[in-house]
Short mmCIF file of C-alpha atoms in Angstrom, two decimals:
data_model
loop_
_atom_site.label_atom_id
_atom_site.label_comp_id
_atom_site.label_asym_id
_atom_site.label_seq_id
_atom_site.Cartn_x
_atom_site.Cartn_y
_atom_site.Cartn_z
CA MET A 1 26.65 13.48 -29.52
CA LYS A 2 23.93 12.03 -27.61
CA PHE A 3 25.44 8.51 -27.57
CA LEU A 4 29.12 10.27 -26.40
CA TYR A 5 27.33 11.18 -24.10
CA SER A 6 25.41 8.70 -22.87
CA VAL A 7 29.02 6.75 -22.52
CA ILE A 8 30.61 9.20 -20.96
CA LEU A 9 28.09 9.32 -18.06
CA PHE A 10 28.12 5.63 -17.69
CA VAL A 11 31.65 5.67 -17.07
CA LEU A 12 31.41 8.22 -14.92
CA PHE A 13 28.80 5.96 -13.21
CA GLN A 14 31.48 3.48 -13.10
CA LEU A 15 34.54 5.72 -12.22
CA THR A 16 32.30 6.64 -9.14
CA PHE A 17 30.77 3.65 -7.25
CA ALA A 18 32.90 0.92 -8.70
CA GLN A 19 35.81 0.14 -5.68
CA GLU A 20 38.78 -0.84 -7.66
CA GLN A 21 40.20 -0.07 -11.53
CA VAL A 22 43.08 -1.68 -13.31
CA VAL A 23 44.13 -0.04 -16.53
CA PHE A 24 46.11 -2.17 -19.00
CA TYR A 25 48.56 0.15 -22.27
CA PHE A 26 49.28 -1.47 -25.68
CA ASP A 27 51.81 -0.54 -28.05
CA ASN A 28 50.89 1.90 -30.96
CA ASN A 29 48.44 0.36 -33.50
CA LYS A 30 48.17 -3.25 -31.45
CA PHE A 31 45.32 -4.66 -29.91
CA GLU A 32 46.90 -7.07 -28.07
CA LEU A 33 49.25 -6.85 -25.28
CA ASN A 34 53.16 -6.72 -25.12
CA LYS A 35 54.89 -9.11 -22.92
CA VAL A 36 55.26 -6.76 -20.61
CA GLU A 37 51.28 -6.41 -19.44
CA ALA A 38 50.70 -9.38 -20.64
CA ALA A 39 52.25 -10.85 -17.47
CA LYS A 40 50.89 -7.95 -15.45
CA LEU A 41 47.16 -9.28 -17.10
CA GLN A 42 48.01 -12.31 -15.71
CA LYS A 43 49.36 -11.26 -12.49
CA TRP A 44 46.23 -9.10 -11.11
CA ILE A 45 43.77 -12.62 -13.13
CA SER A 46 45.97 -14.91 -10.66
CA GLU A 47 45.18 -12.36 -7.35
CA ASN A 48 41.26 -11.81 -8.11
CA THR A 49 40.15 -14.86 -9.02
CA THR A 50 37.20 -14.14 -6.49
CA SER A 51 36.56 -10.72 -7.81
CA LYS A 52 33.17 -9.78 -10.08
CA ILE A 53 34.79 -7.49 -13.97
CA LEU A 54 31.91 -5.20 -14.07
CA SER A 55 33.04 -3.65 -17.31
CA ILE A 56 35.79 -2.81 -19.53
CA THR A 57 36.89 -0.08 -21.86
CA GLY A 58 38.82 0.40 -24.36
CA SER A 59 40.65 3.76 -26.07
CA THR A 60 42.92 4.63 -28.17
CA ASP A 61 45.67 7.67 -29.40
CA GLU A 62 44.02 10.41 -32.15
CA VAL A 63 46.32 8.86 -34.71
CA GLY A 64 44.78 7.22 -37.44
CA SER A 65 40.87 7.71 -38.55
CA THR A 66 37.91 7.45 -36.41
CA GLY A 67 36.36 4.67 -37.83
CA PHE A 68 39.77 2.92 -37.98
CA ASN A 69 40.61 3.80 -33.61
CA ASP A 70 37.05 2.43 -33.16
CA THR A 71 37.70 -0.95 -34.51
CA LEU A 72 41.14 -0.95 -32.91
CA SER A 73 40.00 -0.20 -29.13
CA GLN A 74 37.03 -2.87 -29.49
CA LYS A 75 39.49 -5.12 -30.38
CA ARG A 76 42.07 -4.19 -26.98
CA VAL A 77 38.27 -4.39 -25.12
CA SER A 78 38.19 -8.24 -26.38
CA HIS A 79 41.70 -8.80 -26.16
CA VAL A 80 41.05 -8.44 -22.50
CA PHE A 81 37.94 -10.11 -21.83
CA ASN A 82 39.01 -13.30 -23.76
CA GLN A 83 41.47 -13.44 -21.57
CA ILE A 84 39.67 -12.94 -18.23
CA LYS A 85 36.89 -14.86 -19.10
CA GLY A 86 36.19 -18.16 -17.33
CA LYS A 87 38.58 -17.16 -14.72
CA ILE A 88 37.10 -14.11 -12.75
CA ASN A 89 33.33 -13.88 -12.52
CA ILE A 90 31.47 -11.31 -14.73
CA ARG A 91 28.55 -9.98 -13.95
CA PRO A 92 25.41 -10.36 -16.14
CA ASP A 93 25.12 -6.88 -16.97
CA PHE A 94 28.50 -6.69 -18.07
CA LYS A 95 29.18 -3.48 -20.07
CA SER A 96 32.20 -3.52 -23.27
CA ILE A 97 32.71 -0.21 -24.01
CA SER A 98 34.59 0.85 -27.30
CA LEU A 99 35.43 5.16 -26.65
CA GLY A 100 38.03 4.72 -29.85
CA GLU A 101 40.25 8.33 -30.38
CA LYS A 102 37.20 9.78 -27.64
CA GLY A 103 39.07 8.07 -24.12
CA ALA A 104 42.08 10.05 -25.45
CA THR A 105 42.15 12.11 -22.27
CA SER A 106 45.81 12.42 -21.39
CA THR A 107 48.15 15.03 -23.83
CA SER A 108 50.88 11.19 -23.93
CA LYS A 109 49.63 9.32 -26.26
CA ALA A 110 50.96 6.27 -24.81
CA GLU A 111 48.84 6.52 -21.70
CA ASN A 112 46.01 7.06 -23.90
CA ARG A 113 45.99 3.51 -25.54
CA LYS A 114 44.46 0.90 -22.88
CA ALA A 115 41.87 -1.46 -21.52
CA ILE A 116 40.39 -0.08 -18.31
CA ILE A 117 39.04 -2.98 -16.03
CA HIS A 118 36.39 -1.90 -13.21
CA TYR A 119 35.54 -4.33 -11.04
CA LEU A 120 34.52 -5.64 -6.82
CA LEU A 121 36.70 -6.55 -4.59
CA GLU A 122 35.08 -9.87 -2.85
CA LYS A 123 34.78 -8.05 0.56
CA ASP A 124 32.34 -5.80 -1.30
CA LEU A 125 30.27 -8.15 -3.49
CA ASP A 126 27.86 -8.72 -0.21
CA LYS A 127 26.84 -5.26 -0.97
CA GLU A 128 27.08 -5.15 -4.53
CA ASP A 129 24.01 -3.42 -5.80
CA GLU A 130 23.83 -1.12 -2.83
CA VAL A 131 27.81 -0.10 -4.57
CA LEU A 132 26.50 0.33 -8.15
CA GLY A 133 23.25 2.18 -6.75
CA ILE A 134 20.89 -0.90 -7.99
CA LYS A 135 17.64 -1.08 -6.10
CA GLU A 136 15.44 -3.68 -5.90
CA VAL A 137 12.38 -2.96 -8.82
CA GLU A 138 9.41 -4.44 -7.15
CA PRO A 139 6.69 -6.24 -8.65
CA GLU A 140 3.29 -4.33 -9.71
CA VAL A 141 0.38 -4.34 -8.50
CA ILE A 142 -2.78 -5.42 -9.89
CA ILE A 143 -5.46 -4.02 -8.28
CA PRO A 144 -9.03 -5.57 -9.15
CA ASP A 145 -11.31 -2.65 -10.07
CA ASP A 146 -14.02 -4.57 -8.42
CA ALA A 147 -12.24 -4.93 -4.95
CA PRO A 148 -13.89 -3.19 -1.67
CA LEU A 149 -12.07 -0.26 -0.85
CA ALA A 150 -10.46 -1.93 2.15
CA GLU A 151 -8.73 -4.63 -0.32
CA LYS A 152 -7.90 -2.05 -2.59
CA VAL A 153 -6.18 0.21 0.19
CA LYS A 154 -3.76 -3.03 1.30
CA LEU A 155 -3.05 -3.64 -2.38
CA ALA A 156 -1.77 -0.01 -3.16
CA LYS A 157 1.15 1.42 -2.41
CA VAL A 158 2.56 5.48 -1.55
CA GLY A 159 1.66 7.08 -4.86
CA THR A 160 -1.17 4.38 -6.44
CA LYS A 161 -4.76 6.90 -7.03
CA ILE A 162 -7.89 4.61 -6.21
CA THR A 163 -11.84 5.99 -7.81
CA LEU A 164 -13.87 6.37 -4.86
CA LYS A 165 -16.65 4.28 -6.57
CA ASN A 166 -20.91 6.49 -6.78
CA ILE A 167 -19.88 9.23 -5.72
CA ASN A 168 -21.67 11.85 -6.89
CA PHE A 169 -23.00 15.45 -5.73
CA TYR A 170 -26.28 17.52 -7.08
CA GLN A 171 -24.94 19.71 -10.75
CA ASN A 172 -23.24 22.47 -10.16
CA THR A 173 -22.66 22.16 -5.84
CA PHE A 174 -20.44 20.06 -3.57
CA ALA A 175 -22.90 18.40 -2.16
CA THR A 176 -23.34 14.60 -1.88
CA MET A 177 -26.01 12.43 -3.13
CA PRO A 178 -27.29 10.05 -1.00
CA GLU A 179 -26.04 7.43 -3.14
CA SER A 180 -22.46 8.24 -2.07
CA GLN A 181 -23.70 7.82 1.55
CA GLY A 182 -22.54 3.74 0.91
CA THR A 183 -18.96 5.06 0.01
CA LEU A 184 -18.32 7.84 2.30
CA TYR A 185 -19.34 5.19 5.06
CA ASP A 186 -16.20 2.00 3.60
CA LEU A 187 -13.83 5.11 3.43
CA LEU A 188 -14.46 6.43 6.99
CA PHE A 189 -13.68 2.49 8.15
CA VAL A 190 -10.51 2.06 6.26
CA MET A 191 -9.34 5.16 7.76
CA GLN A 192 -10.33 4.11 11.25
CA ASN A 193 -8.45 0.56 10.68
CA ASN A 194 -5.48 1.52 9.12
CA PRO A 195 -4.74 4.57 11.91
CA GLU A 196 -0.90 4.89 10.16
CA LEU A 197 -3.03 6.03 6.60
CA ILE A 198 -2.50 9.23 5.12
CA ILE A 199 -4.56 9.86 2.04
CA GLU A 200 -4.72 13.12 -0.64
CA ILE A 201 -8.70 13.47 -1.88
CA GLN A 202 -8.35 14.47 -4.97
CA GLY A 203 -11.53 16.12 -6.89
CA HIS A 204 -11.68 16.27 -10.85
CA ILE A 205 -14.98 17.48 -12.23
CA CYS A 206 -16.44 17.41 -16.25
CA CYS A 207 -18.12 19.03 -19.60
CA ILE A 208 -16.53 22.85 -19.13
CA ASP A 209 -13.55 24.33 -20.31
CA LYS A 210 -12.39 25.37 -16.99
CA ASP A 211 -13.14 25.22 -13.60
CA TYR A 212 -13.82 28.46 -12.76
CA ARG A 213 -15.87 27.94 -9.37
CA ASN A 214 -13.05 25.32 -7.77
CA LEU A 215 -15.42 22.97 -7.68
CA SER A 216 -13.05 19.77 -7.78
CA THR A 217 -11.23 21.48 -4.60
CA ASP A 218 -15.43 22.24 -2.74
CA ARG A 219 -16.20 19.14 -3.20
CA ALA A 220 -12.43 17.26 -2.42
CA LYS A 221 -12.87 19.69 0.97
CA GLN A 222 -16.71 18.49 1.20
CA ILE A 223 -15.56 14.31 1.55
CA LYS A 224 -12.74 15.37 4.11
CA ARG A 225 -15.03 17.37 5.98
CA PHE A 226 -17.43 13.97 6.22
CA LEU A 227 -14.40 12.30 7.93
CA VAL A 228 -13.31 14.50 9.95
CA TYR A 229 -16.43 14.86 11.69
CA ASN A 230 -16.93 11.30 12.07
CA GLY A 231 -13.14 11.47 13.89
CA ILE A 232 -10.48 10.79 11.60
CA GLN A 233 -7.48 13.82 12.42
CA GLU A 234 -7.97 15.97 9.61
CA TYR A 235 -3.26 16.16 9.15
CA ARG A 236 -4.32 12.78 7.32
CA VAL A 237 -6.80 13.84 4.85
CA LYS A 238 -5.39 16.82 2.59
CA THR A 239 -7.65 17.88 -0.48
CA LYS A 240 -6.60 18.67 -3.81
CA GLY A 241 -8.95 20.27 -7.10
CA PHE A 242 -7.86 19.35 -10.48
CA GLY A 243 -10.53 20.73 -11.90
CA VAL A 244 -10.97 19.18 -15.63
CA SER A 245 -7.04 19.59 -16.41
CA GLN A 246 -6.65 15.25 -16.08
CA PRO A 247 -9.79 13.96 -17.91
CA ILE A 248 -9.65 10.35 -18.51
CA HIS A 249 -11.57 11.35 -21.89
CA PRO A 250 -11.19 14.08 -24.25
CA ILE A 251 -12.95 17.44 -22.82
CA PRO A 252 -15.80 17.65 -24.55
CA GLU A 253 -16.94 14.53 -23.16
CA ALA A 254 -18.80 12.14 -26.50
CA THR A 255 -21.35 10.50 -23.94
CA PRO A 256 -22.69 10.89 -20.48
CA GLU A 257 -20.54 7.91 -19.52
CA GLN A 258 -17.84 9.56 -20.84
CA ALA A 259 -18.60 12.70 -18.68
CA ALA A 260 -19.36 10.62 -15.30
CA ALA A 261 -16.27 9.15 -16.06
CA ASN A 262 -14.06 12.59 -15.77
CA ARG A 263 -16.10 13.80 -13.32
CA ARG A 264 -15.02 11.74 -10.04
CA VAL A 265 -13.01 11.89 -6.47
CA GLU A 266 -10.04 9.92 -5.88
CA ILE A 267 -7.90 9.09 -3.27
CA GLU A 268 -3.64 9.35 -3.35
CA ILE A 269 -2.49 7.18 -0.99
CA LEU A 270 0.65 9.62 0.50
CA SER A 271 1.56 7.51 3.97
CA LYS A 272 0.81 4.07 4.73
CA LYS A 273 1.89 1.15 7.12
CA ARG A 274 4.35 -2.00 5.41
#
């Protein structure tokens, strides 16, 4: 059922987004076109040498066994493909779809014995990916763990999370310890030098089963207070506390190092200048 559902979705996708389609019909139990349909195919080929083939879908009527019909529809697809191969451009991700009797959508058996070519006309090729809903995949950005915070933010994309190193709080409080000042000012300078940057400060704690006092949220808010006090517009700094819901290491932690890794403050890039 999952396979059938996927195939039907693909076919619907093609019907929705492909600019054109042409249908060729077969005689009963035949996988080669008769003279009339063969001539129709050759005429279509001569008129579409600058088009691009997206897929060919084959189907049959419901007469015969399922296995026989699956094979027959695939042979119909192969027959049509061999006729157009080398004569019309074909997408590298060309799809050959054999629906067999599952493609029988008409009450007329003759109308179900067919192969459908989905294609794009030359005029649509310059927007081919747009027509097919294909988005360019951005290469993955590797952010060195030891890079300065400013460099990490520069490399980051929207949605990237960056751990703020050396942010520490007095136990069971949201007051930052003196060794946190360096990172706090690094973050302040990044916000000052990137006026379009909007972030969310995210707090995480460790060592307990639940953040009963919302300490993770209060610690995130404390970082925001520092930034706002030093001139950063409040709307540019969101806050959120995750408690112990997103640990890096399982709770209870096995070592102090694991606890320290779970007990962290991160920033997520919500918006930045491209």
